[in-house]
PDB file of C-alpha atoms in Angstrom:
ATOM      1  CA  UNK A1475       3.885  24.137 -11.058  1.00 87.00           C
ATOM      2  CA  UNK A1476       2.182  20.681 -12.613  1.00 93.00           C
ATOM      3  CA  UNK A1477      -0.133  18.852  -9.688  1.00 96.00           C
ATOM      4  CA  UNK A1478       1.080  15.013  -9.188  1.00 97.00           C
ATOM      5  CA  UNK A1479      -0.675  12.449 -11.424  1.00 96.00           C
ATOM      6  CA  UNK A1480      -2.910  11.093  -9.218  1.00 97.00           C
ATOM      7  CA  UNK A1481      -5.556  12.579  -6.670  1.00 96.00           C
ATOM      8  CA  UNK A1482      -5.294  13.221  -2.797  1.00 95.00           C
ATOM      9  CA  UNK A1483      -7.700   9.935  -2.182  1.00 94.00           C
ATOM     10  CA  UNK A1484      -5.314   7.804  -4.397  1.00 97.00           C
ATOM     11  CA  UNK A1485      -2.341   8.715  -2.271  1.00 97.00           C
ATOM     12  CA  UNK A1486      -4.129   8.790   1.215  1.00 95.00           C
ATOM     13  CA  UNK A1487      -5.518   5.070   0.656  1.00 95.00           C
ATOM     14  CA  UNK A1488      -2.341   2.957   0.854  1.00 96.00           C
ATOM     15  CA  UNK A1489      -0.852   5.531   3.144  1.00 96.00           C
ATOM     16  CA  UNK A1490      -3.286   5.062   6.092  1.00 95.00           C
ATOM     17  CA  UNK A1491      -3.439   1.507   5.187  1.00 93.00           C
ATOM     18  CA  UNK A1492       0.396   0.836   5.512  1.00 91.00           C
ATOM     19  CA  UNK A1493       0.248   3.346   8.545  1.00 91.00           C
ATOM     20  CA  UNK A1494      -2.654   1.638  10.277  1.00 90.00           C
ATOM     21  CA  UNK A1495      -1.741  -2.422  10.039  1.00 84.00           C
ATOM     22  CA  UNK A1496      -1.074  -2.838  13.866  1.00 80.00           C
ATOM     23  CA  UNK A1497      -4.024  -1.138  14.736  1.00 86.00           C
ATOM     24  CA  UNK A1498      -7.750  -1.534  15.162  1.00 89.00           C
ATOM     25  CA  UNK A1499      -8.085   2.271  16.647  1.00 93.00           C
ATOM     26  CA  UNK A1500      -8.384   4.437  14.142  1.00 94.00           C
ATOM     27  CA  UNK A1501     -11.337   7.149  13.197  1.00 92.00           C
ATOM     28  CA  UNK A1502     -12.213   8.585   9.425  1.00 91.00           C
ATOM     29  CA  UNK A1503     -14.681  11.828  10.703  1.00 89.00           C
ATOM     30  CA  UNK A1504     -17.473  12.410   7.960  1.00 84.00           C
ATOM     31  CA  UNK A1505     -17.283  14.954   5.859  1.00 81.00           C
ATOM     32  CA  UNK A1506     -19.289  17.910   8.308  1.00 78.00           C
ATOM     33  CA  UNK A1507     -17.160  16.734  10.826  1.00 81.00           C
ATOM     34  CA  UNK A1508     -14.122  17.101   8.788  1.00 82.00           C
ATOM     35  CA  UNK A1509     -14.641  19.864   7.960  1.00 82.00           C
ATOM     36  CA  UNK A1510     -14.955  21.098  11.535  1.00 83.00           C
ATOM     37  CA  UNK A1511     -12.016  19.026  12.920  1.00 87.00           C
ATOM     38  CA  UNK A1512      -9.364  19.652   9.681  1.00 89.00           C
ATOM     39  CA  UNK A1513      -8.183  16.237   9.846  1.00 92.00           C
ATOM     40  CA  UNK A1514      -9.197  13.231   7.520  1.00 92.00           C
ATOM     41  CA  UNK A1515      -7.294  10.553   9.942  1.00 95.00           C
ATOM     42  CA  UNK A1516      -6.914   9.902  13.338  1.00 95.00           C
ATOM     43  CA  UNK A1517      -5.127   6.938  14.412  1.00 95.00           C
ATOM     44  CA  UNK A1518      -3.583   5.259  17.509  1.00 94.00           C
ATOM     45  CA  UNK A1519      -0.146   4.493  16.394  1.00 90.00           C
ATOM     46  CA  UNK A1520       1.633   2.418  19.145  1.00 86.00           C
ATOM     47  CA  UNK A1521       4.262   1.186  16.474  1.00 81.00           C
ATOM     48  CA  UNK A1522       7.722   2.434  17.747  1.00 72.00           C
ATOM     49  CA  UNK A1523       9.695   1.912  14.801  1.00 73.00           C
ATOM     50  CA  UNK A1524       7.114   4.296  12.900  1.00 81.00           C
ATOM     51  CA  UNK A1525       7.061   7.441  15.012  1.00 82.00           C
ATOM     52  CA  UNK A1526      10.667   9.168  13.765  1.00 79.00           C
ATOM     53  CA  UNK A1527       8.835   9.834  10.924  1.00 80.00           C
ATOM     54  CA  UNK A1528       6.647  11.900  12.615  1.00 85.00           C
ATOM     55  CA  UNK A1529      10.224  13.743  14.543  1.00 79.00           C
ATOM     56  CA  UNK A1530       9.128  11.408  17.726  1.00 80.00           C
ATOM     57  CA  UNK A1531      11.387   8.713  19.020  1.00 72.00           C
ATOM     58  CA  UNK A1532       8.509   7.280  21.171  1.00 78.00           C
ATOM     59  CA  UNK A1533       4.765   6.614  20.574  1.00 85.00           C
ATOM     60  CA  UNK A1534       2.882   9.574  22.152  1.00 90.00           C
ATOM     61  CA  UNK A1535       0.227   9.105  24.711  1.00 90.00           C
ATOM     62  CA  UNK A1536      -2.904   9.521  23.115  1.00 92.00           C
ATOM     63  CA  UNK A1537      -6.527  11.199  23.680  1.00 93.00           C
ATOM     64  CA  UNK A1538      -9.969  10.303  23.982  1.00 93.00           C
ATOM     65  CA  UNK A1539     -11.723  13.347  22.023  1.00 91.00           C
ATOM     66  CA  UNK A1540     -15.320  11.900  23.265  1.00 87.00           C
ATOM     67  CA  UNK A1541     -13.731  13.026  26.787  1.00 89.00           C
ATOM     68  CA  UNK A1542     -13.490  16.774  25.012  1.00 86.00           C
ATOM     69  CA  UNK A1543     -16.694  17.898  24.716  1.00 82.00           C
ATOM     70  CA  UNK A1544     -16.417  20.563  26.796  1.00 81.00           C
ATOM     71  CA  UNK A1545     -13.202  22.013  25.369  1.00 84.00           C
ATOM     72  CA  UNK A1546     -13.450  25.219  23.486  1.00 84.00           C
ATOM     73  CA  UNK A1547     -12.760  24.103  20.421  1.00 82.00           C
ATOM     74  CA  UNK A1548     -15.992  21.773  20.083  1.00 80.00           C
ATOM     75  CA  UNK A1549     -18.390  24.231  21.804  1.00 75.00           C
ATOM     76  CA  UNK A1550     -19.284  25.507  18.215  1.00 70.00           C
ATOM     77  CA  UNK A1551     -19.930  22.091  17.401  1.00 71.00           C
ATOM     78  CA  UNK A1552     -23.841  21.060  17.332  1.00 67.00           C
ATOM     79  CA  UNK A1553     -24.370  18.311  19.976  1.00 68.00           C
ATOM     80  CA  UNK A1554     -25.419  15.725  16.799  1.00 64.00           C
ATOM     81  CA  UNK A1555     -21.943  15.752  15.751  1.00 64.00           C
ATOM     82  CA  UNK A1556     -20.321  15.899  19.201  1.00 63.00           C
ATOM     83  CA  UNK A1557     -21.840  12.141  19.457  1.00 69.00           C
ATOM     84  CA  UNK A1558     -19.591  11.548  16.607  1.00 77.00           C
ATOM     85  CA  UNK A1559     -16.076  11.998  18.462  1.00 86.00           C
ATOM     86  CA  UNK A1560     -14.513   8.859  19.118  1.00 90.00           C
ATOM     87  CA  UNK A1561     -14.567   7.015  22.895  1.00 92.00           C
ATOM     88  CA  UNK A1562     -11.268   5.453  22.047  1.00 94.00           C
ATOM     89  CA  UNK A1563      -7.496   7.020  22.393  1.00 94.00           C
ATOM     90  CA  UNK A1564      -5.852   8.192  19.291  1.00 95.00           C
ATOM     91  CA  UNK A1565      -2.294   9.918  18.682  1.00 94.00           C
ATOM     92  CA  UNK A1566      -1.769  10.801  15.370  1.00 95.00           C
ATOM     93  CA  UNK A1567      -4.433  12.929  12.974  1.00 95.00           C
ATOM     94  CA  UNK A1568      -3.327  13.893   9.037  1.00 95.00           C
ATOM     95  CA  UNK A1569      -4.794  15.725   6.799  1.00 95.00           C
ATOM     96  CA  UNK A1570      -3.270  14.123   3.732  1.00 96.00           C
ATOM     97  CA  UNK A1571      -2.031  16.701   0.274  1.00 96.00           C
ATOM     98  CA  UNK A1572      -1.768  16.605  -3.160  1.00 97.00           C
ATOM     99  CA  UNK A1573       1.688  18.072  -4.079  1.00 96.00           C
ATOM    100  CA  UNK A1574       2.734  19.895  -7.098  1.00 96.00           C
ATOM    101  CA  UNK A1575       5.961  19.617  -8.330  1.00 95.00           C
ATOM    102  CA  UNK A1576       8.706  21.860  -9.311  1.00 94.00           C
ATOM    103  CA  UNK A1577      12.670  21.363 -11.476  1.00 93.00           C
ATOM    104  CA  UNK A1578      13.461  25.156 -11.127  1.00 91.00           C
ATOM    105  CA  UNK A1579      13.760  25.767  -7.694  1.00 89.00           C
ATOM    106  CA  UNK A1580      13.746  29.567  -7.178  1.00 87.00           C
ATOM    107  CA  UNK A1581      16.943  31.338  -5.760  1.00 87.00           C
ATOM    108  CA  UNK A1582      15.468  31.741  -2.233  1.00 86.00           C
ATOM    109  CA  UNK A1583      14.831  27.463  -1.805  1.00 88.00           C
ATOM    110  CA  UNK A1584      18.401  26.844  -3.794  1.00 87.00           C
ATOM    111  CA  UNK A1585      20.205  28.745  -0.699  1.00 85.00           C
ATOM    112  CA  UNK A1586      17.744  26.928   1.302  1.00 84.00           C
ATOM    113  CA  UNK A1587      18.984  23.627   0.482  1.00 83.00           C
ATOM    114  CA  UNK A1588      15.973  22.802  -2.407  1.00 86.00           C
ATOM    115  CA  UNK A1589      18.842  22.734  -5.337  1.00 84.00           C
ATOM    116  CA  UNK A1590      16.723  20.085  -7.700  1.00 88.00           C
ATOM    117  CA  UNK A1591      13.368  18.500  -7.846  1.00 93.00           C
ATOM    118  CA  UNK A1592      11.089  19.574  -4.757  1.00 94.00           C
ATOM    119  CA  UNK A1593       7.238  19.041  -4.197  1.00 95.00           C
ATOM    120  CA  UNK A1594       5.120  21.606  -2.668  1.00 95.00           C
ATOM    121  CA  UNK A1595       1.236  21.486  -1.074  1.00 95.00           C
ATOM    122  CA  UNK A1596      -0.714  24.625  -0.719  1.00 93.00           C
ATOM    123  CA  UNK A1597      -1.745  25.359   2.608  1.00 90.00           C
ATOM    124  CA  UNK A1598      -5.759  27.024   2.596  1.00 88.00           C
ATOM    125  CA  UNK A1599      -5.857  29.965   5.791  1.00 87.00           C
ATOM    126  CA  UNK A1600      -9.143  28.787   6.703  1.00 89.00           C
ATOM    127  CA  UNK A1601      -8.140  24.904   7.398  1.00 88.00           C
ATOM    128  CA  UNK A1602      -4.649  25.832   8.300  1.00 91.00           C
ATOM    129  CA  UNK A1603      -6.676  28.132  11.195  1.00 91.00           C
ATOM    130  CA  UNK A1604      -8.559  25.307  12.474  1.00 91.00           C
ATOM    131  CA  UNK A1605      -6.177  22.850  12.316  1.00 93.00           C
ATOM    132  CA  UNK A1606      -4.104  24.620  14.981  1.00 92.00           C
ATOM    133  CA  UNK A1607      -6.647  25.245  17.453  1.00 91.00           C
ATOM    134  CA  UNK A1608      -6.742  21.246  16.759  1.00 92.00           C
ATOM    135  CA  UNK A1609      -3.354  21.001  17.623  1.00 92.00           C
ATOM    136  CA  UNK A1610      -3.323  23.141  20.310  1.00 91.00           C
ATOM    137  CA  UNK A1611      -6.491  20.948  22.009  1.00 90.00           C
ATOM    138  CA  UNK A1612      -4.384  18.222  21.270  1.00 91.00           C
ATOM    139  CA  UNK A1613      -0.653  19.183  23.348  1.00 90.00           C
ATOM    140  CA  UNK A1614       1.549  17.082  24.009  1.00 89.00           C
ATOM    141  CA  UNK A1615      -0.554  13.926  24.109  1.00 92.00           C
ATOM    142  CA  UNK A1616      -0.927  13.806  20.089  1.00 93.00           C
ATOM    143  CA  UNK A1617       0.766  14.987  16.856  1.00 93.00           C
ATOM    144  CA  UNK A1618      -1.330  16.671  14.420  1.00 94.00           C
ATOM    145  CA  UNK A1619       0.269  17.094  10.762  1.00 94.00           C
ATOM    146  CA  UNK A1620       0.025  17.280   6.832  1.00 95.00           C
ATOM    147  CA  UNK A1621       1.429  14.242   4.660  1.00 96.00           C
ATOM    148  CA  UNK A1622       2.123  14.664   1.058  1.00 97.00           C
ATOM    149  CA  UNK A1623       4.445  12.289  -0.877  1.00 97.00           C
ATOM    150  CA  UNK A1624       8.060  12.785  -2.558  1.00 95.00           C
ATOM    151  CA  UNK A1625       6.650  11.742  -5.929  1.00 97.00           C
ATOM    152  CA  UNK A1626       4.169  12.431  -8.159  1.00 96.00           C
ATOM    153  CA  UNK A1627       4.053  10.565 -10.830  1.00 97.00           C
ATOM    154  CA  UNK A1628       1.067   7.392 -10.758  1.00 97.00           C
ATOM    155  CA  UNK A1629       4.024   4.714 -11.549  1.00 97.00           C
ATOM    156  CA  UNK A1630       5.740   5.543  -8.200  1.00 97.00           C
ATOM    157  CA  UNK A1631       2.116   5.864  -6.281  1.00 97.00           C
ATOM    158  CA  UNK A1632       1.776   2.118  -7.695  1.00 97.00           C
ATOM    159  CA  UNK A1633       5.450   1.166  -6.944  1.00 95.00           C
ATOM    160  CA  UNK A1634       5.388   2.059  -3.388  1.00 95.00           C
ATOM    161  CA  UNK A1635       2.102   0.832  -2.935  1.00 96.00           C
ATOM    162  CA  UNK A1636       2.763  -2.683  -3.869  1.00 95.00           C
ATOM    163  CA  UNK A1637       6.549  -2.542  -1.717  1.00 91.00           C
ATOM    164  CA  UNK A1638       4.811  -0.838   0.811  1.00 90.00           C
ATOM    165  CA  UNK A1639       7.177   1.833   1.125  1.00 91.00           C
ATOM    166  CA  UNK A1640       4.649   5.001   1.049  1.00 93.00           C
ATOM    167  CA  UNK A1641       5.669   5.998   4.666  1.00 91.00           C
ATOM    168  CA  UNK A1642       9.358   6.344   3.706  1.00 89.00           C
ATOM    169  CA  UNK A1643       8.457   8.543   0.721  1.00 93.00           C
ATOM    170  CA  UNK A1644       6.449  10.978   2.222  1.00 94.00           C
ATOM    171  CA  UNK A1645       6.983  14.301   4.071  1.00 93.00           C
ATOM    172  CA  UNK A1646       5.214  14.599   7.434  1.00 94.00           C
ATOM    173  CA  UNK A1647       4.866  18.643   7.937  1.00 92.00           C
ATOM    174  CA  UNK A1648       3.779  19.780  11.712  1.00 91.00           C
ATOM    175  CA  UNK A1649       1.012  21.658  11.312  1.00 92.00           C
ATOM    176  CA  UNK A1650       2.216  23.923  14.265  1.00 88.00           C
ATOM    177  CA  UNK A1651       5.143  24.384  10.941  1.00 85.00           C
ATOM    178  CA  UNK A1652       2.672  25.968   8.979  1.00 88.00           C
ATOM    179  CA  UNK A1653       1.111  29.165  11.032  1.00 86.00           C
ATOM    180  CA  UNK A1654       0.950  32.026   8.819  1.00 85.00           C
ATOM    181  CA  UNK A1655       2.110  30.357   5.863  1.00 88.00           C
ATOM    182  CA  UNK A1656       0.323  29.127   2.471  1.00 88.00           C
ATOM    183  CA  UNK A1657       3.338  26.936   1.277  1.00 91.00           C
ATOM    184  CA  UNK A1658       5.204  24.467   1.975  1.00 94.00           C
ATOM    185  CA  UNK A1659       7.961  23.375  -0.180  1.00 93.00           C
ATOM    186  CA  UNK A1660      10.193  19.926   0.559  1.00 92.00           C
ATOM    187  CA  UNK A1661      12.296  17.591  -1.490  1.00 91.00           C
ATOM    188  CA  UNK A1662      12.847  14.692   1.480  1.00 89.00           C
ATOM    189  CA  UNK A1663      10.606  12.404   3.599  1.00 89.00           C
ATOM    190  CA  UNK A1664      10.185  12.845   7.139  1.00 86.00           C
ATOM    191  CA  UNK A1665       9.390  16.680   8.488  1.00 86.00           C
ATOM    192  CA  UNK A1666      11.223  18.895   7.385  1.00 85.00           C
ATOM    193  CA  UNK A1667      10.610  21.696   4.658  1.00 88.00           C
ATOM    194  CA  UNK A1668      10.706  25.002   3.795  1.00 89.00           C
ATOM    195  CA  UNK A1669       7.359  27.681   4.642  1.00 86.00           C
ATOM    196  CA  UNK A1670       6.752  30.577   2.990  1.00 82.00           C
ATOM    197  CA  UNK A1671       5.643  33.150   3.004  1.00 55.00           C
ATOM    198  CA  UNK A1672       8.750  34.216   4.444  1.00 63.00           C
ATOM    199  CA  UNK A1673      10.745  31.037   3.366  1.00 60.00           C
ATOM    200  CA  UNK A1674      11.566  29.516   6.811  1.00 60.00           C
ATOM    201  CA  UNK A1675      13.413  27.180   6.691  1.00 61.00           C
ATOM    202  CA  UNK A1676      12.361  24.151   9.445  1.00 61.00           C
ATOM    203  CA  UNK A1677      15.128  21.660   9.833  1.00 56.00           C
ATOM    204  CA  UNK A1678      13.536  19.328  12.252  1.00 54.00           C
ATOM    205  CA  UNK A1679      15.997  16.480  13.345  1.00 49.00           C
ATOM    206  CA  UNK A1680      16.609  14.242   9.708  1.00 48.00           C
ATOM    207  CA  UNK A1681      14.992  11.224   9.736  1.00 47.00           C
ATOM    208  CA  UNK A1682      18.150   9.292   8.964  1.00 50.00           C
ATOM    209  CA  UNK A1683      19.917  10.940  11.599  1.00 51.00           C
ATOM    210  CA  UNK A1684      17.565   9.894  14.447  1.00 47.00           C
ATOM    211  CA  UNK A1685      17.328   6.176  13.188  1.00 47.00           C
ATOM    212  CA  UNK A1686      20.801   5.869  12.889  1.00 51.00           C
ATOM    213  CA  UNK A1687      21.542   7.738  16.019  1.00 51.00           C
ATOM    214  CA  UNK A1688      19.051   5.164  17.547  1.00 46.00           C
ATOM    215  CA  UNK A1689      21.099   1.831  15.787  1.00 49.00           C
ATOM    216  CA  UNK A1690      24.421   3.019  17.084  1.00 51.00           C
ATOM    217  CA  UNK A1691      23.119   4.034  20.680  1.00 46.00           C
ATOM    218  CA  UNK A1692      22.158   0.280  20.693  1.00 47.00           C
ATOM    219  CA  UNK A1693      25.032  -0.975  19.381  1.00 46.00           C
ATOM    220  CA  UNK A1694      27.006   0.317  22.253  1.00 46.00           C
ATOM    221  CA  UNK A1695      25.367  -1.538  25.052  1.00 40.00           C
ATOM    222  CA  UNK A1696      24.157  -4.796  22.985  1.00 43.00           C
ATOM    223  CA  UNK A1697      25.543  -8.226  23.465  1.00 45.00           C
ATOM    224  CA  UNK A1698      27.724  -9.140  20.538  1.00 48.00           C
ATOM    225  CA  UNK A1699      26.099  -9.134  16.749  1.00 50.00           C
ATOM    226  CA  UNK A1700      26.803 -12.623  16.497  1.00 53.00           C
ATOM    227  CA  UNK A1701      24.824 -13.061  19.808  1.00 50.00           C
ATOM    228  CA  UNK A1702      22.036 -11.342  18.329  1.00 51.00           C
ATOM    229  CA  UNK A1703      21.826 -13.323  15.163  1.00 52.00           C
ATOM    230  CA  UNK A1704      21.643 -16.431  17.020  1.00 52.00           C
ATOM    231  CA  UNK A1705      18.854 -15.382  19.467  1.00 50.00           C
ATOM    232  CA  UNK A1706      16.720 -14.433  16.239  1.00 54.00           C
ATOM    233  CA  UNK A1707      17.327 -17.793  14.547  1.00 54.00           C
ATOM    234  CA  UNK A1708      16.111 -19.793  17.536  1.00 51.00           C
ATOM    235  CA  UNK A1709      13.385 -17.165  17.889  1.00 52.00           C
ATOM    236  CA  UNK A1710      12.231 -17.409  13.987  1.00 53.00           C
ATOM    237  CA  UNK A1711      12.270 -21.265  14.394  1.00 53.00           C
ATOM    238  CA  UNK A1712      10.038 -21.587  17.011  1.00 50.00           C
ATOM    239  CA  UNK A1713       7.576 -19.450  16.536  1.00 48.00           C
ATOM    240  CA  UNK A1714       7.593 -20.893  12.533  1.00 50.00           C
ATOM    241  CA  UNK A1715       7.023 -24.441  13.668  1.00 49.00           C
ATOM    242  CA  UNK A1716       4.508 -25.846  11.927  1.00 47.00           C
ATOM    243  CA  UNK A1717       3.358 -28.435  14.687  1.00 48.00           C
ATOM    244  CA  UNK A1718       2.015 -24.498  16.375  1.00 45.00           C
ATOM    245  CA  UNK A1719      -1.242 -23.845  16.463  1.00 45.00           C
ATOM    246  CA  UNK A1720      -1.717 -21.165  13.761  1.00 45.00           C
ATOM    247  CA  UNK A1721      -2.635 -18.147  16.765  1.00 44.00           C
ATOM    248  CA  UNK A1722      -2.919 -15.215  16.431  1.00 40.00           C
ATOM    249  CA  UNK A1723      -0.274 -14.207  18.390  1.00 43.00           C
ATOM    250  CA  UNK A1724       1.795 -16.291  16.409  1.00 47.00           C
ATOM    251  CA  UNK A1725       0.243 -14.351  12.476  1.00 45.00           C
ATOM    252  CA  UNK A1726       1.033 -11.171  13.956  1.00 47.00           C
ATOM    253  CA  UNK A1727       4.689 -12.070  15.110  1.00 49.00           C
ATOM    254  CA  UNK A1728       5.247 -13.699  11.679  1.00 50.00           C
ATOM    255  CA  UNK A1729       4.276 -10.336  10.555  1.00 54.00           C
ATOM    256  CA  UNK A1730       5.787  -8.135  12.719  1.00 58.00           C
ATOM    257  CA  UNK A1731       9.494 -10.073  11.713  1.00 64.00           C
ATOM    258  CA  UNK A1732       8.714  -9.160   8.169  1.00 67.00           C
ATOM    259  CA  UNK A1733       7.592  -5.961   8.530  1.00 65.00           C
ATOM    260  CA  UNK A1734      10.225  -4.900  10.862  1.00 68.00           C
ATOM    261  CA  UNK A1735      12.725  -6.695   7.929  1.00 73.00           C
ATOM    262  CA  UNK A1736      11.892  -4.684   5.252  1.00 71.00           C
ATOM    263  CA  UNK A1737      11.383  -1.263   7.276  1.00 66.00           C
ATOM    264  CA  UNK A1738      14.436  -2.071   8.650  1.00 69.00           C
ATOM    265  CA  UNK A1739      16.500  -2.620   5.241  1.00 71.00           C
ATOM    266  CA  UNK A1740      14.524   0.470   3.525  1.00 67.00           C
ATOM    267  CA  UNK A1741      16.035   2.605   5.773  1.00 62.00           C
ATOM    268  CA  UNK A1742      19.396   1.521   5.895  1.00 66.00           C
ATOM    269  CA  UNK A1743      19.527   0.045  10.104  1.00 67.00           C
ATOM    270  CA  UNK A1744      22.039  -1.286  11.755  1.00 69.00           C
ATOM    271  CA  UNK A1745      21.421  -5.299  11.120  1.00 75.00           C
ATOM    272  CA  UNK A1746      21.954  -5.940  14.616  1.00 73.00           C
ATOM    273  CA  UNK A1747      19.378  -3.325  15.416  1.00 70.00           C
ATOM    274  CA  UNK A1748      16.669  -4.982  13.144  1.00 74.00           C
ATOM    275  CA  UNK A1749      17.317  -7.890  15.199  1.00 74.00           C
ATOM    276  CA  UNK A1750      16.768  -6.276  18.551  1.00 71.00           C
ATOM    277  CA  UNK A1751      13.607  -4.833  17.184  1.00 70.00           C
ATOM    278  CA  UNK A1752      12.753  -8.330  16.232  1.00 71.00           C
ATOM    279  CA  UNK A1753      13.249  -9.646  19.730  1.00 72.00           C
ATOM    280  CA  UNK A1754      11.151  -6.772  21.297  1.00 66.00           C
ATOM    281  CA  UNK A1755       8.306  -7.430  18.705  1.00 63.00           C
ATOM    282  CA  UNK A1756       8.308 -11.552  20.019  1.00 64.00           C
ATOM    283  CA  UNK A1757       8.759 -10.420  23.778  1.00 63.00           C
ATOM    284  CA  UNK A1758       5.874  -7.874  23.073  1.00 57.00           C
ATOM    285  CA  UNK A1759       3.576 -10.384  21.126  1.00 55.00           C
ATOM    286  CA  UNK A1760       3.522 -13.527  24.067  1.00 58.00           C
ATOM    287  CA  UNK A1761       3.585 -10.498  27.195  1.00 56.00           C
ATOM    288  CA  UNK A1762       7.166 -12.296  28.500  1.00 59.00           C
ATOM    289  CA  UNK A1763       9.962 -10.589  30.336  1.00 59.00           C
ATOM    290  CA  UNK A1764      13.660 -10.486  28.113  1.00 61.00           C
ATOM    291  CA  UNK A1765      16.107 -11.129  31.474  1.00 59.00           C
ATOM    292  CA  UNK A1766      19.611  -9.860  30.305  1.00 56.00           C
ATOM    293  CA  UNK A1767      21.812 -12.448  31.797  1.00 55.00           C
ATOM    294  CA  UNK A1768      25.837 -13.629  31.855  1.00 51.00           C
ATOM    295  CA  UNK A1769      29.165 -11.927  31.409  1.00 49.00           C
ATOM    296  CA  UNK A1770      31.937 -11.014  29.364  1.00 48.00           C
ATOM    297  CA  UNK A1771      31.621 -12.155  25.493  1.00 47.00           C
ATOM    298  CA  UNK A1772      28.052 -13.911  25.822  1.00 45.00           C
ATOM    299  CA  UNK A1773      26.460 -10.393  27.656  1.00 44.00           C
ATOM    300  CA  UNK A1774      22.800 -10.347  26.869  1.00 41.00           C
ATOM    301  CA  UNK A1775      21.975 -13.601  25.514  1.00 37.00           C
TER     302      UNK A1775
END
């Protein structure tokens, strides 16, 4: 199987950068470290609208590994590098792969659902071994996990790293997935795959499937979609007035419309539900309260 075009640091680069632009908490451990730890991210992602990619409807909790020292797991770590851990909370740590690629899908992944073009990262025992101890430290308060994209060629790479789409194209694999296993084959973003070596097939939750499920939940107890619109207009108009001081609250709402907008349209939302988000992301930025008042046709606004 041909590797992808470009290297692992080409694809990791805009992929923690898209990943990390609503957050200032995020840790790169040297290489010694590393190489101790598995991971080459770890990042507090509080973005809600992000974490579905990762099979999580909600941001997880987060862990301050400074606060670990004592845990198993870093006890073979020399005190010089224990220093090193991070006093702030993180969520999410990656270890970020370079896929190969395959046309011929074997008969095994063809009655697994792989019928065409799939990617596939190879998975070494001794950082696969480490890397679940990691996640085991970690519980419930973090996810620990591979990313690799669904492409490979360096025209894509450069595609979705001007549109900003490198989150949507890539596959997310638990690491908890990959126990016993050297492969891990895929041909979707999101999580789920196929491991060998006995070709298990995970079929986490699709991706779509939760956001959708998510936009028509919403749908069911929103105020009308006409409603919505309107609130988002008068929203979008205030906080775009150009007698405002240029805050920073105000950049990062700006922001946060746009990037919900085109998140929002990549993955095929409800409209009304991109507007919602919109209204949380303004309520969120100025720390207000969003009172659901009235009756009848006008519920909500």
């Amino acid at each position: 199987m041909p590797d992808a075009e470009f290297e692992e640091k080409e694809y990791e680069g805009p992929l923690y950068n898209q990943l990390e632009r609503k957050s200032n908490l995020l840790w790169s451990p040297g290489q010694v470290l590393e190489n101790l730890v598995g991971i080459d991210r770890g990042i507090f992602l509080e973005e809600a609208l992000l974490w579905p990619f990762f099979n999580n409807q909600v941001a997880l909790k987060g862990l301050q590994l400074s606060r670990y020292k004592t845990n198993p797991f870093f006890r073979s770590i020399k005190k010089n590098h224990q220093m090193e851990l991070p006093n702030f909370k993180l969520n999410l740590f990656i270890q970020a792969k370079r896929p190969s690629y395959s046309t011929k899908p074997t008969k095994k992944l063809r009655n697994l659902g792989l019928t065409k073009k799939y990617w596939s990262i190879y998975i070494k025992d001794e950082q696969q071994e480490i890397l679940s101890e990691f996640s085991k430290m970690i519980g419930s308060k973090g996810h620990v996990c591979y990313a690799t994209p669904v492409f490979d060629t360096k025209k894509e790479l450069f595609n979705h790293t001007k549109k900003e789409t490198i989150i949507e194209n890539s596959n997310f694999p638990p690491v908890e997935s990959l126990v016993n296993h050297t492969r891990w084959h895929y041909n979707l973003p999101g999580s789920s795959g196929v491991a060998n070596e006995d070709f298990i097939n995970y079929q986490f939750k699709d991706l779509k499937s939760i956001l959708e499920n998510i936009s028509r939940e919403f749908v069911n107890y929103s105020s009308t979609y006409e409603d919505l619109i309107q609130l988002i207009e008068i929203i979008t108009n205030l906080i775009r007035n150009p007698n405002l001081s240029n805050s920073e609250a105000n950049f990062n709402t700006i922001n946060s419309f746009d990037e919900i907008e085109r998140l929002g349209q990549n993955l095929q939302f409800n409209e009304a539900y991109i507007k919602y988000l919109q209204i949380v992301s303004f309520v969120s930025e100025f720390n207000l309260q969003w009172y659901i008042i009235g009756q009848g046709k006008n519920k909500g606004v």
